[in-house]
């Protein structure tokens, strides 16, 4: 895999360790978040129905997961379906809800072999039973894995997450479990769905759109953002490594000098 990634990135094999001179393995972002955008437009350009784009996008998930795992990313969060996506045509939503049934049986064995652990961030309420069964089955089968966490943001919305967090926090204040003077950023983060994960170091968005689309609004406060015109089905390992390389060239000052 290392050799393949080097070839994709246009690098030759070298006697030193690491993926390439462009990637410093000790500076790889621990948590990468991806907004997988552009499936429908990719399909339209090719005269295909939108669902064909979603199907091709699904196939790309494992490819990028393996690339992230290879260079040492600890958490890969992929925005699979937002709370706003329910507004899409019924037929498209139904197709998206069935993708986990296809994805996991095809890919779970290789994910297990590579020590990948599956998890989900979002609300189970409203998801069809067949979608939940596929996801929860994959979570169960990979729960003892200790490698990269492949986190699917499914039926997820950043604003809803923060409102739910505030509601839980108010209940704890009212019951005496929490004092208002004890509230700070760290405490508030503990009320979010990602409380056990580090905030993303890097956000990647495909398809040329330059917005967050209600994704991890609190967690992305100091993340580095990287955008590409490539649609998600055509987002390659080489582009992924370019994003990592660009991330490593940036200085993260968190408001300081």
Backbone as numpy.savetxt, mean C-alpha at the origin, in Angstrom:
# Nx Ny Nz CAx CAy CAz Cx Cy Cz
16.53 -12.99 -8.10 15.70 -11.78 -8.10 16.56 -10.52 -8.10
17.64 -10.52 -7.30 18.54 -9.36 -7.27 19.09 -9.07 -8.66
19.51 -10.14 -9.34 20.06 -9.96 -10.69 19.01 -9.40 -11.63
17.77 -9.90 -11.52 16.70 -9.41 -12.39 16.41 -7.94 -12.13
16.38 -7.53 -10.87 16.14 -6.14 -10.55 17.25 -5.25 -11.07
18.48 -5.72 -10.99 19.60 -4.94 -11.52 19.44 -4.73 -13.03
19.05 -5.79 -13.72 18.86 -5.69 -15.17 17.75 -4.70 -15.50
16.65 -4.75 -14.75 15.55 -3.85 -15.00 15.93 -2.40 -14.74
16.84 -2.21 -13.79 17.25 -0.85 -13.43 18.42 -0.38 -14.29
18.84 -1.22 -15.23 19.91 -0.82 -16.13 21.28 -0.89 -15.50
21.49 -1.75 -14.50 22.76 -1.84 -13.81 23.41 -3.19 -14.11
24.72 -3.23 -14.04 25.46 -4.46 -14.21 25.72 -5.09 -12.85
25.94 -6.41 -12.86 26.29 -7.08 -11.61 27.61 -6.52 -11.10
27.70 -6.34 -9.79 28.90 -5.82 -9.19 29.29 -6.70 -8.01
30.56 -6.74 -7.65 31.00 -7.62 -6.59 30.55 -7.17 -5.20
30.15 -5.90 -5.06 29.71 -5.41 -3.77 28.28 -5.84 -3.51
27.87 -5.83 -2.25 26.51 -6.23 -1.90 25.53 -5.12 -2.25
24.24 -5.48 -2.33 23.22 -4.49 -2.62 22.61 -4.69 -3.98
21.48 -4.03 -4.19 20.77 -4.17 -5.45 21.50 -3.44 -6.56
21.95 -2.23 -6.31 22.67 -1.45 -7.30 23.29 -0.26 -6.62
24.24 0.44 -7.28 24.82 1.64 -6.67 23.76 2.72 -6.41
22.63 2.64 -7.12 21.59 3.64 -6.96 20.73 3.41 -5.72
20.76 2.22 -5.19 19.93 1.88 -4.04 20.83 1.54 -2.86
20.70 2.29 -1.79 21.43 2.00 -0.57 20.53 1.20 0.35
20.88 -0.06 0.55 19.99 -0.95 1.28 19.80 -0.55 2.74
20.70 0.24 3.28 20.53 0.69 4.66 19.65 1.94 4.75
19.20 2.44 3.59 18.34 3.63 3.57 17.02 3.37 2.84
16.66 2.12 2.73 15.39 1.77 2.09 14.23 2.20 3.00
13.20 2.85 2.47 12.06 3.23 3.30 11.43 2.02 3.96
11.15 2.14 5.24 10.55 1.01 5.96 9.12 0.75 5.50
8.39 1.83 5.21 6.98 1.71 4.84 6.74 2.49 3.56
6.30 1.80 2.52 5.94 2.42 1.26 4.44 2.25 1.04
3.78 3.34 0.72 2.34 3.31 0.42 2.15 3.62 -1.06
1.23 2.93 -1.70 1.00 3.11 -3.13 -0.48 3.32 -3.42
-0.78 4.39 -4.15 -2.12 4.60 -4.70 -2.09 4.03 -6.11
-2.72 2.88 -6.29 -2.66 2.15 -7.56 -3.71 2.70 -8.51
-3.36 3.75 -9.22 -4.34 4.49 -10.01 -4.12 4.29 -11.50
-5.21 4.39 -12.26 -5.11 4.40 -13.71 -5.49 3.11 -14.41
-6.05 2.14 -13.69 -6.42 0.88 -14.33 -7.44 1.09 -15.44
-8.47 1.89 -15.16 -9.52 2.11 -16.15 -9.02 2.84 -17.38
-8.19 3.87 -17.17 -7.66 4.62 -18.31 -6.70 3.78 -19.13
-5.93 2.93 -18.46 -5.04 2.01 -19.18 -5.85 1.12 -20.11
-6.97 0.60 -19.62 -7.82 -0.27 -20.43 -8.46 0.50 -21.58
-8.93 1.73 -21.30 -9.60 2.53 -22.32 -8.66 2.82 -23.48
-7.40 3.11 -23.19 -6.42 3.38 -24.25 -6.26 2.19 -25.19
-6.56 1.01 -24.67 -6.38 -0.22 -25.45 -7.69 -0.78 -25.97
-8.77 0.01 -25.85 -10.06 -0.42 -26.33 -10.66 -1.55 -25.53
-10.30 -1.64 -24.26 -10.76 -2.72 -23.39 -11.72 -2.17 -22.35
-12.56 -3.02 -21.78 -13.43 -2.56 -20.70 -12.61 -2.22 -19.45
-13.14 -1.36 -18.60 -12.42 -0.93 -17.41 -12.01 -2.12 -16.53
-12.86 -3.13 -16.47 -12.55 -4.27 -15.61 -11.28 -5.00 -16.06
-10.98 -4.92 -17.36 -9.75 -5.53 -17.86 -8.54 -4.83 -17.25
-8.65 -3.53 -17.06 -7.58 -2.79 -16.42 -7.40 -3.19 -14.97
-8.51 -3.40 -14.28 -8.42 -3.82 -12.88 -7.79 -5.21 -12.77
-8.10 -6.06 -13.73 -7.53 -7.41 -13.72 -6.03 -7.35 -13.95
-5.59 -6.52 -14.89 -4.15 -6.37 -15.14 -3.46 -5.73 -13.94
-4.15 -4.79 -13.31 -3.59 -4.16 -12.12 -3.40 -5.16 -11.00
-4.33 -6.08 -10.87 -4.21 -7.11 -9.84 -2.94 -7.93 -10.03
-2.64 -8.26 -11.28 -1.45 -9.06 -11.56 -0.17 -8.31 -11.19
-0.24 -6.98 -11.20 0.95 -6.18 -10.91 1.26 -6.12 -9.42
0.28 -6.44 -8.59 0.48 -6.34 -7.15 1.62 -7.25 -6.69
1.58 -8.51 -7.12 2.62 -9.44 -6.66 4.00 -9.01 -7.16
4.07 -8.54 -8.39 5.35 -8.14 -8.97 6.02 -7.05 -8.14
5.26 -6.03 -7.79 5.82 -4.93 -7.01 6.06 -5.37 -5.56
5.22 -6.24 -5.05 5.44 -6.77 -3.70 6.76 -7.51 -3.63
7.06 -8.32 -4.62 8.32 -9.07 -4.62 9.52 -8.13 -4.73
9.38 -7.07 -5.53 10.47 -6.09 -5.66 10.70 -5.38 -4.33
9.62 -5.00 -3.65 9.74 -4.33 -2.35 10.36 -5.26 -1.32
9.94 -6.50 -1.33 10.46 -7.49 -0.40 11.96 -7.72 -0.63
12.35 -7.72 -1.88 13.74 -8.00 -2.24 14.70 -6.95 -1.69
14.29 -5.70 -1.67 15.21 -4.64 -1.23 15.06 -4.32 0.26
14.12 -4.99 0.95 14.04 -4.83 2.39 12.97 -3.91 2.92
11.98 -3.54 2.09 10.84 -2.77 2.59 10.11 -3.62 3.63
9.72 -3.01 4.73 9.07 -3.75 5.81 7.54 -3.78 5.67
6.97 -2.68 5.20 5.51 -2.59 5.04 5.20 -2.00 3.68
4.30 -2.63 2.96 3.84 -2.12 1.67 2.32 -2.01 1.75
1.82 -0.77 1.79 0.37 -0.55 1.88 -0.16 -0.15 0.51
-1.12 -0.89 0.01 -1.68 -0.64 -1.31 -3.15 -0.24 -1.19
-3.47 0.90 -1.79 -4.84 1.43 -1.74 -5.68 0.66 -2.76
-6.42 -0.32 -2.27 -7.15 -1.22 -3.15 -8.57 -0.78 -3.45
-9.24 -0.17 -2.44 -10.64 0.24 -2.63 -10.97 1.23 -1.54
-11.43 2.41 -1.95 -11.72 3.47 -0.97 -13.19 3.45 -0.58
-13.50 4.17 0.50 -14.90 4.30 0.91 -15.71 5.06 -0.13
-15.04 5.83 -0.98 -15.72 6.56 -2.05 -15.93 5.71 -3.30
-15.19 4.62 -3.44 -15.29 3.80 -4.64 -16.63 3.08 -4.77
-17.42 3.06 -3.70 -18.75 2.45 -3.79 -19.64 3.22 -4.75
-19.26 4.46 -5.09 -20.05 5.28 -6.01 -19.89 4.83 -7.46
-18.94 3.97 -7.74 -18.71 3.53 -9.11 -19.84 2.61 -9.57
-19.93 2.36 -10.89 -20.99 1.48 -11.39 -21.01 0.13 -10.68
-22.20 -0.39 -10.47 -22.37 -1.62 -9.72 -21.54 -2.76 -10.28
-21.52 -2.88 -11.61 -20.80 -3.99 -12.23 -19.30 -3.90 -11.94
-18.76 -2.68 -11.94 -17.33 -2.50 -11.67 -17.01 -2.81 -10.21
-17.87 -2.36 -9.31 -17.67 -2.64 -7.89 -17.70 -4.15 -7.63
-18.66 -4.83 -8.23 -18.76 -6.27 -8.05 -17.51 -6.98 -8.56
-16.97 -6.50 -9.68 -15.75 -7.10 -10.22 -14.58 -6.89 -9.25
-14.45 -5.68 -8.72 -13.38 -5.37 -7.78 -13.49 -6.22 -6.52
-14.71 -6.44 -6.07 -14.91 -7.22 -4.85 -14.55 -8.70 -5.05
-14.57 -9.15 -6.30 -14.25 -10.55 -6.57 -12.76 -10.79 -6.82
-12.00 -9.72 -6.99 -10.57 -9.88 -7.28 -9.81 -10.63 -6.19
-10.08 -10.39 -4.90 -9.35 -11.16 -3.88 -9.55 -12.67 -4.01
-10.74 -13.09 -4.48 -11.00 -14.51 -4.69 -10.07 -15.09 -5.74
-9.69 -14.28 -6.71 -8.79 -14.74 -7.76 -7.33 -14.56 -7.36
-7.02 -13.42 -6.75 -5.63 -13.09 -6.45 -4.99 -14.06 -5.46
-5.64 -14.28 -4.33 -5.00 -15.06 -3.28 -4.78 -16.52 -3.63
-5.76 -17.24 -4.22 -5.47 -18.62 -4.61 -4.31 -18.73 -5.60
-4.15 -17.72 -6.47 -3.07 -17.76 -7.45 -1.71 -17.45 -6.84
-1.67 -16.55 -5.88 -0.40 -16.00 -5.42 -0.01 -16.37 -4.00
-0.91 -16.94 -3.23 -0.64 -17.11 -1.81 0.56 -18.00 -1.53
0.76 -19.04 -2.32 1.88 -19.95 -2.06 3.22 -19.24 -2.23
3.35 -18.42 -3.26 4.59 -17.69 -3.46 4.78 -16.63 -2.38
3.70 -16.00 -1.97 3.79 -15.03 -0.89 4.26 -15.69 0.40
3.74 -16.88 0.67 4.15 -17.62 1.86 5.63 -18.00 1.76
6.04 -18.48 0.59 7.44 -18.85 0.39 8.39 -17.69 0.63
7.91 -16.48 0.36 8.74 -15.29 0.54 8.50 -14.60 1.88
7.81 -15.31 2.80 7.64 -14.85 4.18 6.82 -13.56 4.27
5.93 -13.33 3.29 5.09 -12.13 3.28 3.87 -12.36 4.16
3.52 -11.34 4.93 2.34 -11.41 5.80 1.26 -10.48 5.27
0.05 -10.98 5.12 -1.08 -10.21 4.60 -1.84 -9.57 5.76
-2.25 -8.32 5.57 -3.17 -7.70 6.51 -4.08 -6.74 5.75
-5.11 -6.29 6.42 -6.08 -5.38 5.80 -6.30 -4.18 6.71
-6.34 -3.00 6.13 -6.70 -1.78 6.84 -7.95 -1.22 6.19
-9.02 -1.15 6.96 -10.28 -0.66 6.43 -11.43 -1.26 7.22
-12.63 -1.08 6.73 -13.82 -1.54 7.44 -14.39 -2.78 6.76
-14.60 -3.80 7.56 -15.17 -5.04 7.04 -16.66 -4.89 6.73
-17.31 -4.01 7.49 -18.74 -3.80 7.29 -19.01 -3.34 5.85
-19.93 -4.01 5.20 -20.28 -3.65 3.84 -19.59 -4.48 2.77
-18.51 -5.15 3.15 -17.83 -6.00 2.18 -18.58 -7.33 2.03
-18.67 -7.85 0.80 -19.34 -9.14 0.60 -18.62 -10.26 1.36
-19.35 -11.28 1.73 -18.76 -12.40 2.47 -17.63 -13.05 1.67
-17.80 -13.18 0.36 -16.77 -13.84 -0.43 -15.46 -13.03 -0.46
-15.59 -11.72 -0.41 -14.39 -10.88 -0.35 -13.69 -11.05 0.99
-14.46 -10.97 2.06 -13.90 -11.12 3.40 -13.29 -12.51 3.60
-13.96 -13.53 3.11 -13.44 -14.89 3.28 -12.09 -15.05 2.61
-11.95 -14.48 1.42 -10.68 -14.59 0.70 -9.56 -13.86 1.45
-9.86 -12.66 1.92 -8.85 -11.87 2.62 -8.51 -12.48 3.97
-9.53 -12.84 4.73 -9.27 -13.40 6.06 -8.56 -14.74 5.98
-8.83 -15.50 4.91 -8.11 -16.76 4.71 -6.64 -16.51 4.47
-6.33 -15.49 3.67 -4.93 -15.16 3.40 -4.24 -14.62 4.65
-4.97 -13.82 5.42 -4.41 -13.30 6.68 -4.08 -14.45 7.62
-4.99 -15.40 7.73 -4.79 -16.55 8.61 -3.59 -17.39 8.16
-3.47 -17.63 6.86 -2.40 -18.50 6.36 -1.03 -17.85 6.48
-0.99 -16.53 6.54 0.31 -15.85 6.59 0.59 -15.21 7.95
-0.24 -15.47 8.95 -0.14 -14.75 10.22 1.18 -14.99 10.95
1.83 -16.11 10.70 3.09 -16.40 11.38 4.31 -15.98 10.59
4.10 -15.42 9.41 5.23 -14.93 8.62 5.82 -13.69 9.27
7.09 -13.49 9.08 7.80 -12.41 9.77 8.44 -11.41 8.80
8.15 -11.55 7.51 8.76 -10.66 6.53 7.90 -9.46 6.22
7.95 -9.02 4.99 7.21 -7.84 4.55 5.72 -7.98 4.86
5.14 -6.92 5.36 3.69 -6.86 5.57 3.05 -6.25 4.33
2.24 -7.03 3.63 1.48 -6.55 2.48 0.11 -6.15 2.99
-0.08 -4.84 3.12 -1.26 -4.28 3.76 -2.20 -3.70 2.72
-3.37 -4.31 2.57 -4.35 -3.82 1.61 -5.29 -2.83 2.30
-5.31 -1.59 1.84 -6.28 -0.60 2.32 -7.55 -0.83 1.52
-8.51 -1.48 2.13 -9.73 -1.93 1.45 -10.94 -1.40 2.20
-11.85 -0.75 1.46 -12.97 -0.06 2.08 -12.43 0.90 3.14
-11.45 1.68 2.72 -10.73 2.58 3.62 -10.91 4.03 3.17
-11.01 4.93 4.15 -11.04 6.36 3.88 -10.37 7.09 5.04
-9.48 8.02 4.74 -8.74 8.71 5.77 -9.60 9.54 6.70
-10.57 10.26 6.15 -11.43 11.08 6.99 -12.29 10.23 7.92
-12.83 9.15 7.38 -13.62 8.25 8.22 -12.77 7.68 9.34
-11.53 7.34 9.03 -10.62 6.80 10.04 -10.39 7.80 11.17
-10.18 9.07 10.81 -9.91 10.07 11.84 -11.17 10.35 12.68
-12.33 10.39 12.04 -13.56 10.60 12.79 -13.79 9.44 13.75
-13.58 8.21 13.28 -13.75 7.04 14.15 -12.76 7.10 15.31
-11.54 7.56 15.03 -10.55 7.69 16.08 -10.95 8.71 17.13
-11.49 9.85 16.68 -11.96 10.88 17.61 -13.12 10.35 18.45
-14.03 9.62 17.83 -15.17 9.07 18.58 -14.69 8.11 19.66
-13.73 7.24 19.33 -13.20 6.30 20.32 -12.49 7.05 21.45
-11.77 8.10 21.07 -11.05 8.89 22.05 -12.02 9.58 23.01
-13.10 10.15 22.48 -14.10 10.80 23.33 -14.72 9.81 24.30
-15.01 8.61 23.81 -15.57 7.58 24.70 -14.61 7.26 25.84
-13.31 7.21 25.53 -12.33 6.91 26.58 -12.22 8.07 27.58
-12.35 9.29 27.10 -12.33 10.44 28.01 -13.56 10.40 28.91
-14.70 10.12 28.32 -15.94 10.08 29.11 -15.94 8.97 30.15
-15.28 7.86 29.83 -15.23 6.74 30.77 -14.09 6.86 31.77
-13.25 7.87 31.60 -12.14 8.07 32.52 -10.86 7.34 32.16
-10.86 6.65 31.03 -9.65 5.93 30.60 -8.57 6.87 30.07
-8.98 8.06 29.65 -8.05 9.01 29.05 -8.34 10.40 29.58
-7.29 11.11 29.94 -7.39 12.50 30.35 -7.07 13.38 29.15
-7.85 14.44 28.97 -7.64 15.29 27.80 -6.24 15.87 27.75
-5.64 16.15 28.89 -4.30 16.73 28.89 -3.23 15.72 28.46
-3.61 14.44 28.41 -2.66 13.42 27.98 -2.66 13.23 26.46
-3.58 13.89 25.78 -3.68 13.72 24.34 -2.56 14.44 23.62
-1.85 13.72 22.78 -0.84 14.29 21.90 -0.87 13.51 20.59
0.05 13.81 19.68 0.03 13.15 18.38 0.22 11.65 18.50
1.11 11.24 19.38 1.35 9.81 19.55 0.11 9.11 20.07
-0.55 9.71 21.04 -1.76 9.10 21.60 -2.87 9.04 20.56
-3.03 10.11 19.79 -4.07 10.09 18.76 -3.78 9.01 17.72
-2.52 8.86 17.35 -2.15 7.83 16.37 -2.56 6.44 16.84
-2.58 6.24 18.14 -2.94 4.92 18.69 -4.41 4.59 18.47
-5.21 5.58 18.11 -6.63 5.36 17.85 -6.92 5.10 16.37
-5.89 5.11 15.54 -6.08 4.91 14.12 -5.92 3.44 13.75
-6.38 3.08 12.56 -6.34 1.69 12.12 -4.92 1.19 11.92
-3.99 2.10 11.73 -2.59 1.73 11.49 -1.73 1.92 12.73
-2.34 1.85 13.90 -1.62 2.16 15.14 -0.40 1.28 15.36
-0.40 0.08 14.80 0.73 -0.83 14.99 1.73 -0.78 13.85
1.56 0.17 12.93 2.47 0.30 11.80 3.18 1.64 11.84
4.40 1.71 11.32 5.06 3.02 11.20 4.38 3.84 10.12
4.43 5.15 10.22 3.89 5.99 9.15 4.68 5.76 7.87
4.03 5.88 6.71 4.76 5.70 5.45 5.91 6.68 5.31
7.04 6.19 4.86 8.17 7.05 4.52 8.00 7.62 3.12
7.38 6.83 2.25 7.25 7.19 0.84 5.85 6.84 0.34
5.23 7.78 -0.36 3.98 7.53 -1.06 4.24 7.58 -2.56
3.79 6.56 -3.26 3.87 6.51 -4.72 2.45 6.57 -5.26
2.22 7.44 -6.25 0.93 7.43 -6.94 1.17 7.33 -8.44
0.47 6.42 -9.07 0.59 6.24 -10.51 -0.48 7.03 -11.23
-0.37 7.12 -12.54 -1.36 7.67 -13.49 -1.31 9.18 -13.67
-0.36 9.86 -13.03 -0.22 11.30 -13.24 -1.08 12.18 -12.37
-1.95 11.60 -11.57 -2.78 12.41 -10.67 -1.94 12.88 -9.48
-2.18 14.11 -9.03 -1.36 14.72 -7.98 -2.22 15.05 -6.76
-2.79 14.04 -6.16 -3.61 14.24 -4.96 -3.56 12.98 -4.11
-4.02 13.11 -2.86 -3.98 12.00 -1.91 -5.24 11.15 -1.93
-6.34 11.70 -2.42 -7.59 10.95 -2.55 -8.01 10.27 -1.24
-7.93 11.03 -0.13 -8.43 10.55 1.15 -7.68 9.32 1.66
-6.40 9.24 1.34 -5.59 8.07 1.70 -4.61 8.43 2.81
-4.72 7.79 3.95 -3.76 7.92 5.06 -3.44 9.39 5.36
-4.47 10.20 5.50 -4.28 11.65 5.61 -3.44 12.03 6.82
-3.63 11.41 7.95 -2.84 11.70 9.14 -1.42 11.13 8.99
-1.33 9.91 8.51 -0.06 9.20 8.47 0.92 9.76 7.45
0.41 10.43 6.41 1.28 10.92 5.34 1.81 12.34 5.59
1.63 12.86 6.79 2.00 14.25 7.08 3.42 14.60 6.67
4.37 13.69 6.89 5.76 13.97 6.55 6.35 12.93 5.61
5.49 12.25 4.89 5.98 11.28 3.90 6.51 12.00 2.67
7.48 11.37 2.02 7.93 11.85 0.72 6.93 11.37 -0.33
6.61 12.26 -1.29 5.63 11.93 -2.32 6.33 11.79 -3.67
5.95 10.75 -4.41 6.56 10.50 -5.73 5.44 10.12 -6.70
5.38 10.86 -7.81 4.31 10.65 -8.78 4.89 10.23 -10.13
4.14 9.41 -10.84 4.54 8.98 -12.17 3.34 9.02 -13.10
3.60 9.29 -14.38 2.54 9.29 -15.38 2.08 7.87 -15.72
2.88 6.88 -15.41 2.56 5.49 -15.77 1.29 5.04 -15.05
0.42 4.36 -15.77 -0.75 3.76 -15.16 -0.31 2.55 -14.34
-1.12 2.17 -13.35 -0.71 1.10 -12.47 -0.40 -0.21 -13.21
-1.17 -0.66 -14.19 -0.82 -1.92 -14.86 0.55 -1.90 -15.54
1.06 -0.71 -15.87 2.35 -0.62 -16.53 3.46 -0.12 -15.59
3.17 -0.06 -14.30 4.16 0.35 -13.32 5.10 -0.82 -13.06
6.35 -0.67 -13.46 7.31 -1.77 -13.43 8.19 -1.75 -12.18
8.94 -2.84 -12.00 9.93 -2.87 -10.92 10.95 -1.76 -11.10
11.30 -1.46 -12.35 12.27 -0.40 -12.63 11.75 0.95 -12.14
10.49 1.24 -12.39 9.91 2.49 -11.90 9.86 2.50 -10.38
9.56 1.36 -9.80 9.54 1.27 -8.34 10.91 1.61 -7.78
11.95 1.06 -8.37 13.31 1.34 -7.90 13.70 2.78 -8.15
13.19 3.37 -9.22 13.44 4.80 -9.45 12.85 5.63 -8.31
11.66 5.25 -7.87 11.02 5.97 -6.76 11.85 5.83 -5.49
12.37 4.62 -5.23 13.20 4.40 -4.06 14.48 5.22 -4.15
15.08 5.23 -5.33 16.32 5.99 -5.53 16.09 7.48 -5.32
14.98 8.00 -5.84 14.65 9.41 -5.64 14.42 9.70 -4.16
13.73 8.82 -3.48 13.51 8.98 -2.04 14.84 9.11 -1.30
15.80 8.29 -1.67 17.08 8.29 -0.98 17.92 9.54 -1.25
17.58 10.26 -2.30 18.31 11.51 -2.60 17.71 12.71 -1.88
16.56 12.55 -1.30 15.90 13.67 -0.64 16.35 13.79 0.82
16.30 15.01 1.34 16.60 15.24 2.74 15.32 15.38 3.52
15.14 14.55 4.53 13.90 14.59 5.33 14.20 15.35 6.62
13.64 16.55 6.72 13.96 17.42 7.85 12.82 17.56 8.85
11.64 17.08 8.53 10.50 17.09 9.45 10.28 18.47 10.06
10.41 19.51 9.23 10.17 20.86 9.69 11.39 21.55 10.25
12.49 20.81 10.43 13.72 21.41 10.93 14.61 21.87 9.80
15.85 22.24 10.13 16.80 22.71 9.12 17.72 21.57 8.66
